[in-house]
Amino acid sequence: MGLDRETRVTHQGNHLMRILNVAAFVVSGYASTEGRQCKPFNPLLGETYEADYPDKGLRFFSEKVSHHPMVVVCHCEGRGWKFWGDSNLKGKFWGRSIQLDPVGVLSLQFDNGETFQWSKVTTSIYNIILGKIYCDHYGTMRIKGSGRYSCKLKFKEQSIIDRNPHQWDEAMYYVLGDPTSKPKGYDPMTEAMLLWERDKSVPKTRYNFTPFAISLNELTPGLSERLPPTDSRLRPDQGHLENGEYELANAEKHRLEHLQRQENVSCGCKSDVADQQGLLHNKETTYTNENKKHVYQLGNGPIFRRSYYPQYLELVPGDPSRNIIEMIFHRGTENPSNTSKKIKKILKVKSSVEILERFEKYRDGVKKKAYEQHKSHPRSMVDGNELMRFYGTTMACCGLKSKRISELCKDPFCRVCRLIQSNFNTEYTKKHGIDLSTSSMDINDYMDYTKFKKMTRAAIVCRIIAGWTNTKANGTHEHCDSIRSQGRGSQFLNIRSPSAILPCFVIVFA
């Protein structure tokens, strides 16, 4: 649905047709989502896109301005209208589906000053683990106009009975008057007028892009010299993909994303200047035999190793990430409806680049092994069988209450800081492996925390690469990556390699 046509209606002074055409413009944006289950690239922080079509009277600019949360802003101008907005999402994970609730406002203003504003509806993606992936848009969209009319659009959610991918309506009609006042048996379509119809001649493409959308990435002669270095069309991985060089595109994509993660770590964490200048001494820490009963020693070297400084970032109440972690925590209890466990603090773990690289390298190794040996386990070939699990333990420092961003403490009895400091690479875990649970209530250390007055219960939320799993009762564990066992009301997964674990959040609770 083009806005140029609506501009002509605006000049005619037909306010009712104006709001109807704006509604059709909003709905037409969802037409291309049918059959689009994936996208090739995520934009990098600071990445921009700029387009200028003098023949169409169209100018557009967009930029990714935030990575966590991911926020993209845009501004567009046409003949007689302006459009601008920002895009952000709040996600909810429901096991087999992901619910995405858009955050942000889209605005459309015509040259007479009349403005319309709306927010997108909820999008859910189904069958993310098994089955054919498809998405559904539902909810109520309110288009608020500054003039005479506003509009309410209801996107109907699929019923539980009809949980199959459906075809989007290919057209939008309107009927003047109240259809409910018509006699019984009245068919509104007999008087319906066409507002918008999807172009059926558009050929199907891999990502369901229209020919015009595909042409937006074209580098015409002389254009590259005029673009800023942050423009999307200058991304080398996109160029390799368009040329059919898939291996080069994938390698370049990983390189760029690694640089982005490295930049995020360096921007989000204060480095120890004295340590960078070599002013600190290597100090070995000695513990008494009494302490060794409760502190698992690392391998060779001191407990507090240089060149590795993870940090905590406290998530304050109301933070979208905190809300999701709270939901995950309560769902991991024996009775999810009982929220009596009080969460005292949630800390985001900011890992070093070294740990992130080691985690991704381990994933690649599991995927390669799965492809060569265990082709009957397709999930391992796709992402290494990545799961989310809890490691229940105790904490003494609670993330240094006075600061929102804090260093790991050096208390030898603080199990959380010691595990994250060593990345779960302790003498105990080397011998017994690392038991992670589906329950947020389990204490994996088997440590009587009640003996220590300062100890507080804590659960470390971890991403793990489970790979090929086997049951404990089976007995043949030589080639498996992890071992499953059943506990009381929960399931444990014993991970053999610390490189398969990436701690993400620490939940401190009472």
Short mmCIF file of C-alpha atoms in Angstrom, two decimals:
data_model
loop_
_atom_site.label_atom_id
_atom_site.label_comp_id
_atom_site.label_asym_id
_atom_site.label_seq_id
_atom_site.Cartn_x
_atom_site.Cartn_y
_atom_site.Cartn_z
CA MET A 1 0.00 0.00 0.00
CA GLY A 2 1.69 3.24 -1.14
CA LEU A 3 1.61 6.46 0.87
CA ASP A 4 1.69 8.60 -2.26
CA ARG A 5 -1.89 7.52 -2.97
CA GLU A 6 -2.90 8.49 0.56
CA THR A 7 -1.33 11.92 0.04
CA ARG A 8 -3.68 12.49 -2.90
CA VAL A 9 -6.64 11.52 -0.68
CA THR A 10 -5.39 13.97 1.94
CA HIS A 11 -5.41 16.80 -0.58
CA GLN A 12 -9.05 15.91 -1.42
CA GLY A 13 -10.04 16.40 2.23
CA ASN A 14 -11.63 12.95 2.66
CA HIS A 15 -10.79 12.24 6.30
CA LEU A 16 -12.51 8.84 6.43
CA MET A 17 -10.68 7.47 3.41
CA ARG A 18 -7.46 8.84 4.87
CA ILE A 19 -7.65 6.69 8.02
CA LEU A 20 -8.78 3.67 5.97
CA ASN A 21 -5.79 3.97 3.67
CA VAL A 22 -3.42 4.42 6.63
CA ALA A 23 -4.84 1.21 8.13
CA ALA A 24 -4.27 -0.60 4.82
CA PHE A 25 -0.70 0.71 4.72
CA VAL A 26 -0.03 -0.67 8.22
CA VAL A 27 -1.52 -4.11 7.45
CA SER A 28 0.31 -4.41 4.12
CA GLY A 29 3.62 -4.43 6.03
CA TYR A 30 2.80 -7.90 7.35
CA ALA A 31 2.09 -9.41 3.93
CA SER A 32 5.72 -10.34 3.26
CA THR A 33 6.08 -12.26 6.55
CA GLU A 34 4.26 -15.31 5.23
CA GLY A 35 6.76 -18.15 4.89
CA ARG A 36 9.65 -16.09 6.26
CA GLN A 37 11.11 -18.29 8.99
CA CYS A 38 14.61 -16.83 9.02
CA LYS A 39 16.72 -13.89 7.96
CA PRO A 40 20.31 -13.87 6.72
CA PHE A 41 22.01 -11.30 8.98
CA ASN A 42 21.57 -9.38 12.19
CA PRO A 43 22.66 -5.74 11.98
CA LEU A 44 25.80 -4.80 13.87
CA LEU A 45 25.90 -2.03 16.45
CA GLY A 46 26.27 1.27 14.60
CA GLU A 47 25.36 -0.26 11.23
CA THR A 48 23.42 2.14 8.99
CA TYR A 49 21.45 2.08 5.76
CA GLU A 50 20.78 5.08 3.56
CA ALA A 51 18.65 5.20 0.40
CA ASP A 52 17.81 8.08 -1.94
CA TYR A 53 15.45 7.66 -4.91
CA PRO A 54 14.91 11.10 -6.55
CA ASP A 55 12.60 9.59 -9.18
CA LYS A 56 10.31 8.29 -6.45
CA GLY A 57 10.77 11.31 -4.19
CA LEU A 58 11.92 8.91 -1.46
CA ARG A 59 14.70 9.22 1.14
CA PHE A 60 15.37 6.76 3.96
CA PHE A 61 17.90 6.36 6.77
CA SER A 62 18.16 3.79 9.58
CA GLU A 63 20.71 2.83 12.24
CA LYS A 64 21.12 0.21 14.94
CA VAL A 65 21.70 2.35 18.03
CA SER A 66 21.69 -0.29 20.80
CA HIS A 67 22.75 -3.94 20.96
CA HIS A 68 21.26 -5.02 24.33
CA PRO A 69 18.40 -4.35 24.04
CA MET A 70 18.51 -4.27 20.25
CA VAL A 71 17.03 -0.96 19.08
CA VAL A 72 16.84 0.14 15.43
CA VAL A 73 15.62 3.62 14.49
CA CYS A 74 14.60 4.95 11.09
CA HIS A 75 13.44 8.10 9.31
CA CYS A 76 11.85 8.25 5.86
CA GLU A 77 10.53 11.11 3.70
CA GLY A 78 8.34 10.91 0.60
CA ARG A 79 6.18 13.19 -1.50
CA GLY A 80 3.94 14.90 1.04
CA TRP A 81 4.64 12.62 4.02
CA LYS A 82 7.24 11.67 6.67
CA PHE A 83 7.63 8.40 8.55
CA TRP A 84 9.83 7.67 11.57
CA GLY A 85 10.02 5.17 14.39
CA ASP A 86 12.07 2.90 16.59
CA SER A 87 11.96 -0.88 16.91
CA ASN A 88 12.65 -2.97 20.00
CA LEU A 89 11.32 -6.30 21.26
CA LYS A 90 10.52 -7.91 24.59
CA GLY A 91 10.83 -11.67 24.29
CA LYS A 92 9.16 -14.46 26.25
CA PHE A 93 10.20 -18.09 25.88
CA TRP A 94 7.43 -20.67 26.27
CA GLY A 95 9.33 -23.89 25.61
CA ARG A 96 8.25 -24.65 22.04
CA SER A 97 7.54 -21.05 21.01
CA ILE A 98 8.87 -17.53 21.42
CA GLN A 99 6.58 -14.55 21.99
CA LEU A 100 7.86 -11.18 20.75
CA ASP A 101 6.13 -8.08 22.06
CA PRO A 102 7.16 -4.96 20.10
CA VAL A 103 8.22 -1.89 22.05
CA GLY A 104 8.32 1.46 20.32
CA VAL A 105 6.08 3.82 18.38
CA LEU A 106 5.80 4.32 14.61
CA SER A 107 4.70 7.73 13.35
CA LEU A 108 3.36 8.95 10.02
CA GLN A 109 2.85 12.65 9.28
CA PHE A 110 1.40 14.27 6.19
CA ASP A 111 2.32 17.69 4.84
CA ASN A 112 -0.87 19.21 6.30
CA GLY A 113 0.41 18.34 9.81
CA GLU A 114 -1.98 15.45 10.52
CA THR A 115 -0.12 12.68 12.36
CA PHE A 116 -0.89 9.00 12.96
CA GLN A 117 0.89 6.84 15.53
CA TRP A 118 0.72 3.10 16.27
CA SER A 119 2.67 0.16 17.70
CA LYS A 120 3.01 -3.27 16.15
CA VAL A 121 1.12 -6.31 17.43
CA THR A 122 2.55 -9.39 19.13
CA THR A 123 4.38 -11.95 17.01
CA SER A 124 4.83 -15.58 18.11
CA ILE A 125 7.16 -18.07 16.46
CA TYR A 126 6.05 -21.70 16.84
CA ASN A 127 7.77 -25.10 16.50
CA ILE A 128 11.24 -23.72 17.21
CA ILE A 129 12.42 -27.16 18.38
CA LEU A 130 10.38 -29.67 16.37
CA GLY A 131 8.13 -29.32 13.35
CA LYS A 132 7.83 -26.67 10.68
CA ILE A 133 8.56 -23.18 11.99
CA TYR A 134 5.89 -20.57 11.38
CA CYS A 135 4.87 -17.24 12.87
CA ASP A 136 1.55 -15.71 13.86
CA HIS A 137 0.69 -12.04 14.41
CA TYR A 138 -2.11 -11.24 16.82
CA GLY A 139 -3.44 -8.59 19.17
CA THR A 140 -5.12 -5.21 18.91
CA MET A 141 -3.45 -2.36 17.08
CA ARG A 142 -4.65 1.18 17.76
CA ILE A 143 -3.83 3.83 15.19
CA LYS A 144 -4.19 7.19 16.92
CA GLY A 145 -4.83 10.13 14.62
CA SER A 146 -4.40 13.78 15.51
CA GLY A 147 -7.39 14.72 13.34
CA ARG A 148 -10.98 13.56 13.19
CA TYR A 149 -10.53 9.76 13.07
CA SER A 150 -8.56 7.01 14.82
CA CYS A 151 -8.68 3.30 14.11
CA LYS A 152 -8.58 -0.03 15.95
CA LEU A 153 -7.44 -3.16 14.12
CA LYS A 154 -7.79 -6.62 15.62
CA PHE A 155 -5.38 -9.32 14.45
CA LYS A 156 -7.06 -12.62 15.32
CA GLU A 157 -4.86 -15.26 16.97
CA GLN A 158 -4.99 -18.80 15.66
CA SER A 159 -7.05 -21.19 17.76
CA ILE A 160 -5.52 -24.13 19.61
CA ILE A 161 -7.32 -26.49 17.21
CA ASP A 162 -5.86 -24.78 14.13
CA ARG A 163 -2.17 -24.78 15.11
CA ASN A 164 -0.92 -25.00 11.54
CA PRO A 165 0.68 -22.38 9.30
CA HIS A 166 -2.10 -20.40 7.66
CA GLN A 167 -2.27 -18.13 4.65
CA TRP A 168 -2.48 -14.41 5.30
CA ASP A 169 -5.44 -12.63 3.78
CA GLU A 170 -4.43 -11.40 0.38
CA ALA A 171 -6.58 -8.28 0.41
CA MET A 172 -8.26 -5.73 2.69
CA TYR A 173 -11.79 -4.39 2.17
CA TYR A 174 -14.06 -1.88 3.86
CA VAL A 175 -17.82 -1.56 4.21
CA LEU A 176 -19.57 1.72 5.00
CA GLY A 177 -22.23 1.57 7.70
CA ASP A 178 -22.89 -0.91 10.50
CA PRO A 179 -23.14 -4.51 9.21
CA THR A 180 -24.84 -5.62 12.47
CA SER A 181 -27.91 -3.52 11.59
CA LYS A 182 -28.42 -5.42 8.33
CA PRO A 183 -31.00 -8.23 8.04
CA LYS A 184 -30.11 -11.84 8.85
CA GLY A 185 -28.13 -13.56 6.14
CA TYR A 186 -26.55 -10.34 4.95
CA ASP A 187 -23.11 -10.85 3.40
CA PRO A 188 -20.87 -7.79 3.97
CA MET A 189 -18.69 -8.76 1.00
CA THR A 190 -21.53 -7.89 -1.38
CA GLU A 191 -20.93 -4.19 -0.60
CA ALA A 192 -17.23 -4.38 0.26
CA MET A 193 -14.78 -2.02 -1.42
CA LEU A 194 -11.17 -2.99 -2.05
CA LEU A 195 -8.56 -1.03 -0.07
CA TRP A 196 -5.44 -3.04 -0.71
CA GLU A 197 -4.49 -6.27 -2.47
CA ARG A 198 -1.25 -8.17 -2.34
CA ASP A 199 0.70 -8.35 -5.57
CA LYS A 200 0.36 -12.00 -6.64
CA SER A 201 2.90 -11.62 -9.43
CA VAL A 202 5.82 -11.23 -6.99
CA PRO A 203 8.02 -14.35 -7.28
CA LYS A 204 8.94 -16.35 -4.17
CA THR A 205 12.49 -15.81 -2.90
CA ARG A 206 14.56 -17.42 -0.15
CA TYR A 207 13.75 -14.82 2.48
CA ASN A 208 10.43 -13.79 0.90
CA PHE A 209 11.88 -10.47 -0.22
CA THR A 210 10.21 -8.54 -3.02
CA PRO A 211 12.29 -7.61 -6.09
CA PHE A 212 12.42 -4.02 -4.80
CA ALA A 213 13.69 -5.20 -1.39
CA ILE A 214 16.40 -7.27 -3.08
CA SER A 215 17.49 -4.29 -5.19
CA LEU A 216 18.04 -2.19 -2.04
CA ASN A 217 21.34 -3.98 -1.42
CA GLU A 218 22.74 -3.29 -4.88
CA LEU A 219 25.96 -1.27 -5.11
CA THR A 220 25.59 0.79 -8.27
CA PRO A 221 28.68 2.35 -9.91
CA GLY A 222 30.02 5.24 -7.85
CA LEU A 223 27.74 4.56 -4.91
CA SER A 224 30.32 2.93 -2.61
CA GLU A 225 32.45 6.11 -2.64
CA ARG A 226 29.48 8.16 -1.42
CA LEU A 227 28.34 5.84 1.37
CA PRO A 228 29.57 5.98 4.98
CA PRO A 229 31.71 2.98 6.02
CA THR A 230 28.89 1.79 8.32
CA ASP A 231 26.40 1.19 5.49
CA SER A 232 24.93 -2.32 5.22
CA ARG A 233 25.79 -2.63 1.54
CA LEU A 234 29.50 -2.55 2.40
CA ARG A 235 29.34 -5.61 4.68
CA PRO A 236 31.68 -8.22 3.14
CA ASP A 237 29.67 -11.19 4.44
CA GLN A 238 26.57 -9.99 2.59
CA GLY A 239 28.62 -9.64 -0.57
CA HIS A 240 29.91 -13.21 -0.27
CA LEU A 241 26.39 -14.56 0.28
CA GLU A 242 25.03 -12.76 -2.80
CA ASN A 243 27.88 -14.25 -4.84
CA GLY A 244 27.06 -17.76 -3.60
CA GLU A 245 30.25 -18.01 -1.52
CA TYR A 246 28.56 -19.50 1.53
CA GLU A 247 31.66 -20.63 3.43
CA LEU A 248 33.32 -17.24 3.05
CA ALA A 249 30.08 -15.50 4.05
CA ASN A 250 29.77 -17.62 7.20
CA ALA A 251 33.41 -17.09 8.19
CA GLU A 252 33.19 -13.33 7.65
CA LYS A 253 29.90 -13.16 9.57
CA HIS A 254 31.50 -14.88 12.57
CA ARG A 255 34.50 -12.53 12.37
CA LEU A 256 32.33 -9.41 12.43
CA GLU A 257 30.13 -10.71 15.25
CA HIS A 258 33.24 -11.62 17.26
CA LEU A 259 34.55 -8.07 16.85
CA GLN A 260 31.18 -6.75 18.03
CA ARG A 261 31.24 -8.99 21.13
CA GLN A 262 34.81 -7.89 21.84
CA GLU A 263 33.78 -4.25 21.55
CA ASN A 264 30.83 -4.82 23.89
CA VAL A 265 33.09 -6.40 26.52
CA SER A 266 35.69 -3.63 26.29
CA CYS A 267 33.02 -0.92 26.50
CA GLY A 268 31.05 -2.54 29.29
CA CYS A 269 33.93 -3.55 31.56
CA LYS A 270 36.51 -1.30 33.19
CA SER A 271 39.95 -2.84 32.81
CA ASP A 272 42.47 -2.70 35.57
CA VAL A 273 44.93 -0.05 34.34
CA ALA A 274 47.59 -1.03 36.84
CA ASP A 275 47.42 -4.64 35.69
CA GLN A 276 47.63 -3.62 32.04
CA GLN A 277 50.81 -1.71 32.82
CA GLY A 278 52.30 -4.72 34.58
CA LEU A 279 52.32 -3.08 38.02
CA LEU A 280 50.66 -5.99 39.83
CA HIS A 281 52.57 -8.93 41.24
CA ASN A 282 51.60 -12.55 40.79
CA LYS A 283 50.60 -13.60 44.29
CA GLU A 284 49.94 -17.20 45.17
CA THR A 285 47.18 -17.67 47.74
CA THR A 286 47.61 -20.34 50.40
CA TYR A 287 44.67 -21.85 52.26
CA THR A 288 44.59 -23.90 55.43
CA ASN A 289 43.48 -27.51 55.48
CA GLU A 290 40.27 -26.43 57.21
CA ASN A 291 39.43 -24.11 54.33
CA LYS A 292 40.17 -26.82 51.78
CA LYS A 293 37.23 -28.83 53.09
CA HIS A 294 34.87 -26.28 51.57
CA VAL A 295 36.91 -24.61 48.79
CA TYR A 296 37.57 -26.54 45.61
CA GLN A 297 41.05 -25.62 44.45
CA LEU A 298 41.83 -24.87 40.83
CA GLY A 299 44.44 -26.71 38.85
CA ASN A 300 47.89 -25.20 38.38
CA GLY A 301 48.28 -21.55 39.32
CA PRO A 302 46.59 -19.16 41.74
CA ILE A 303 42.84 -18.95 42.16
CA PHE A 304 42.70 -15.31 40.98
CA ARG A 305 44.29 -15.46 37.55
CA ARG A 306 45.38 -12.37 35.73
CA SER A 307 44.04 -11.39 32.29
CA TYR A 308 40.60 -12.67 33.20
CA TYR A 309 38.25 -10.17 34.83
CA PRO A 310 34.58 -11.08 34.54
CA GLN A 311 32.16 -8.61 36.03
CA TYR A 312 28.61 -8.41 37.32
CA LEU A 313 25.99 -5.99 36.05
CA GLU A 314 23.01 -5.77 38.38
CA LEU A 315 19.62 -5.80 36.66
CA VAL A 316 17.30 -3.41 38.47
CA PRO A 317 13.57 -4.17 38.97
CA GLY A 318 11.60 -3.33 35.85
CA ASP A 319 14.48 -4.14 33.50
CA PRO A 320 13.11 -6.26 30.59
CA SER A 321 15.95 -8.77 30.92
CA ARG A 322 15.30 -9.11 34.64
CA ASN A 323 11.61 -9.78 34.03
CA ILE A 324 12.48 -12.65 31.67
CA ILE A 325 15.01 -14.15 34.10
CA GLU A 326 12.50 -13.95 36.96
CA MET A 327 9.98 -15.83 34.83
CA ILE A 328 12.59 -18.49 33.96
CA PHE A 329 13.53 -18.81 37.65
CA HIS A 330 9.96 -19.35 38.85
CA ARG A 331 9.25 -21.80 36.03
CA GLY A 332 12.26 -23.80 37.26
CA THR A 333 10.74 -24.34 40.71
CA GLU A 334 8.73 -27.41 41.71
CA ASN A 335 5.58 -25.28 41.83
CA PRO A 336 5.78 -22.48 39.22
CA SER A 337 2.57 -20.89 40.49
CA ASN A 338 4.13 -20.41 43.94
CA THR A 339 6.33 -17.31 43.78
CA SER A 340 7.13 -17.28 47.50
CA LYS A 341 10.86 -17.51 46.84
CA LYS A 342 11.97 -13.90 47.06
CA ILE A 343 14.57 -12.83 44.53
CA LYS A 344 17.02 -10.51 46.25
CA LYS A 345 19.19 -9.67 43.29
CA ILE A 346 19.82 -10.64 39.65
CA LEU A 347 23.32 -10.15 38.26
CA LYS A 348 24.26 -10.37 34.61
CA VAL A 349 27.64 -12.04 34.09
CA LYS A 350 29.86 -10.14 31.67
CA SER A 351 32.29 -12.79 30.46
CA SER A 352 35.61 -12.09 28.82
CA VAL A 353 36.25 -12.50 25.11
CA GLU A 354 38.44 -15.49 25.92
CA ILE A 355 35.53 -17.37 27.50
CA LEU A 356 33.13 -16.45 24.69
CA GLU A 357 35.61 -17.67 22.08
CA ARG A 358 36.20 -20.92 23.96
CA PHE A 359 32.44 -21.54 24.20
CA GLU A 360 31.92 -21.02 20.45
CA LYS A 361 34.99 -23.10 19.61
CA TYR A 362 33.63 -25.97 21.71
CA ARG A 363 30.27 -25.67 19.91
CA ASP A 364 31.99 -25.92 16.52
CA GLY A 365 33.82 -29.06 17.69
CA VAL A 366 30.58 -30.70 18.85
CA LYS A 367 28.84 -29.84 15.57
CA LYS A 368 31.72 -31.30 13.57
CA LYS A 369 31.77 -34.50 15.63
CA ALA A 370 28.00 -34.83 15.34
CA TYR A 371 28.20 -34.51 11.58
CA GLU A 372 30.92 -37.16 11.36
CA GLN A 373 29.68 -39.65 13.98
CA HIS A 374 26.13 -38.97 15.11
CA LYS A 375 24.05 -37.96 12.14
CA SER A 376 21.04 -39.39 13.93
CA HIS A 377 21.25 -36.39 16.30
CA PRO A 378 20.40 -33.45 13.98
CA ARG A 379 20.10 -30.94 16.84
CA SER A 380 23.82 -31.39 17.65
CA MET A 381 24.70 -30.68 14.02
CA VAL A 382 22.69 -27.44 14.03
CA ASP A 383 23.76 -25.67 17.25
CA GLY A 384 25.57 -28.29 19.33
CA ASN A 385 22.30 -29.01 21.20
CA GLU A 386 22.39 -25.76 23.18
CA LEU A 387 20.26 -25.78 26.33
CA MET A 388 19.65 -23.59 29.35
CA ARG A 389 20.22 -25.08 32.82
CA PHE A 390 20.68 -23.98 36.44
CA TYR A 391 23.68 -24.52 38.69
CA GLY A 392 22.53 -24.16 42.30
CA THR A 393 25.14 -22.96 44.75
CA THR A 394 25.82 -20.26 47.36
CA MET A 395 27.09 -16.70 47.39
CA ALA A 396 28.81 -14.65 50.07
CA CYS A 397 29.35 -11.24 48.45
CA CYS A 398 25.98 -10.76 46.67
CA GLY A 399 27.73 -8.70 44.01
CA LEU A 400 29.02 -5.89 46.26
CA LYS A 401 25.81 -4.08 47.23
CA SER A 402 27.10 -0.53 46.74
CA LYS A 403 27.77 -0.77 42.98
CA ARG A 404 25.62 -1.72 40.04
CA ILE A 405 28.69 -2.88 38.09
CA SER A 406 31.06 -4.83 40.33
CA GLU A 407 34.07 -7.09 40.21
CA LEU A 408 34.09 -10.67 41.43
CA CYS A 409 34.94 -10.88 45.12
CA LYS A 410 38.00 -12.69 46.50
CA ASP A 411 36.26 -14.46 49.36
CA PRO A 412 37.34 -18.13 49.07
CA PHE A 413 33.95 -19.25 50.44
CA CYS A 414 31.92 -17.41 47.77
CA ARG A 415 31.09 -20.31 45.49
CA VAL A 416 29.51 -18.20 42.74
CA CYS A 417 32.53 -15.96 42.27
CA ARG A 418 34.95 -18.89 42.46
CA LEU A 419 33.06 -20.90 39.85
CA ILE A 420 32.73 -17.97 37.45
CA GLN A 421 36.35 -16.97 38.07
CA SER A 422 37.51 -20.46 37.11
CA ASN A 423 34.79 -20.99 34.49
CA PHE A 424 33.79 -24.16 36.41
CA ASN A 425 37.33 -25.52 36.03
CA THR A 426 37.94 -26.80 39.57
CA GLU A 427 39.44 -29.98 40.99
CA TYR A 428 35.96 -31.15 42.00
CA THR A 429 34.45 -30.62 38.55
CA LYS A 430 37.44 -32.23 36.86
CA LYS A 431 36.81 -35.36 38.87
CA HIS A 432 33.01 -35.47 38.99
CA GLY A 433 31.92 -33.33 36.02
CA ILE A 434 29.48 -30.43 36.30
CA ASP A 435 25.88 -31.25 37.27
CA LEU A 436 23.35 -28.76 35.96
CA SER A 437 19.65 -29.06 36.67
CA THR A 438 16.32 -28.15 35.14
CA SER A 439 15.31 -26.94 38.63
CA SER A 440 16.39 -23.60 40.03
CA MET A 441 16.05 -24.98 43.57
CA ASP A 442 18.72 -27.70 43.45
CA ILE A 443 22.03 -27.22 45.26
CA ASN A 444 24.56 -28.79 42.93
CA ASP A 445 27.57 -28.36 45.21
CA TYR A 446 26.14 -30.61 47.92
CA MET A 447 27.46 -28.02 50.34
CA ASP A 448 25.79 -27.23 53.68
CA TYR A 449 25.48 -23.48 53.25
CA THR A 450 23.64 -23.11 56.58
CA LYS A 451 26.96 -23.48 58.43
CA PHE A 452 28.04 -20.08 57.14
CA LYS A 453 26.01 -17.10 58.31
CA LYS A 454 26.90 -14.91 55.32
CA MET A 455 25.96 -17.50 52.72
CA THR A 456 22.96 -16.87 50.49
CA ARG A 457 21.28 -19.28 48.08
CA ALA A 458 22.03 -18.57 44.43
CA ALA A 459 21.37 -20.12 41.03
CA ILE A 460 23.66 -19.56 38.06
CA VAL A 461 21.73 -19.52 34.78
CA CYS A 462 23.97 -21.11 32.16
CA ARG A 463 23.97 -21.72 28.45
CA ILE A 464 25.37 -25.18 27.80
CA ILE A 465 26.40 -27.15 24.75
CA ALA A 466 24.98 -30.56 25.62
CA GLY A 467 25.95 -32.27 22.37
CA TRP A 468 25.19 -35.97 22.20
CA THR A 469 23.63 -36.99 25.52
CA ASN A 470 23.29 -40.44 27.04
CA THR A 471 21.52 -41.72 30.12
CA LYS A 472 23.40 -42.59 33.29
CA ALA A 473 21.80 -46.03 33.39
CA ASN A 474 23.04 -46.89 29.92
CA GLY A 475 26.63 -47.20 31.08
CA THR A 476 28.30 -46.46 27.71
CA HIS A 477 29.55 -42.90 28.07
CA GLU A 478 32.81 -43.02 26.17
CA HIS A 479 31.73 -40.99 23.13
CA CYS A 480 28.92 -38.90 24.61
CA ASP A 481 29.26 -35.20 25.48
CA SER A 482 26.93 -35.19 28.50
CA ILE A 483 25.08 -37.66 30.74
CA ARG A 484 21.44 -37.40 31.79
CA SER A 485 20.17 -38.52 35.18
CA GLN A 486 16.86 -38.17 36.96
CA GLY A 487 16.64 -36.45 40.35
CA ARG A 488 13.72 -35.79 42.64
CA GLY A 489 11.36 -33.73 40.51
CA SER A 490 14.12 -32.53 38.18
CA GLN A 491 16.55 -33.73 35.56
CA PHE A 492 20.31 -33.40 35.83
CA LEU A 493 22.79 -33.10 33.02
CA ASN A 494 26.41 -33.89 33.77
CA ILE A 495 28.72 -31.85 31.55
CA ARG A 496 32.25 -33.13 31.13
CA SER A 497 33.98 -30.05 29.71
CA PRO A 498 33.94 -26.60 31.37
CA SER A 499 34.23 -25.09 27.88
CA ALA A 500 30.65 -26.26 27.23
CA ILE A 501 29.28 -23.90 29.89
CA LEU A 502 28.72 -20.16 29.62
CA PRO A 503 27.38 -18.53 32.83
CA CYS A 504 24.94 -15.75 31.93
CA PHE A 505 23.04 -14.67 35.06
CA VAL A 506 23.23 -15.11 38.84
CA ILE A 507 19.93 -15.18 40.76
CA VAL A 508 20.33 -14.50 44.49
CA PHE A 509 17.24 -15.52 46.43
CA ALA A 510 15.95 -16.19 49.92
#
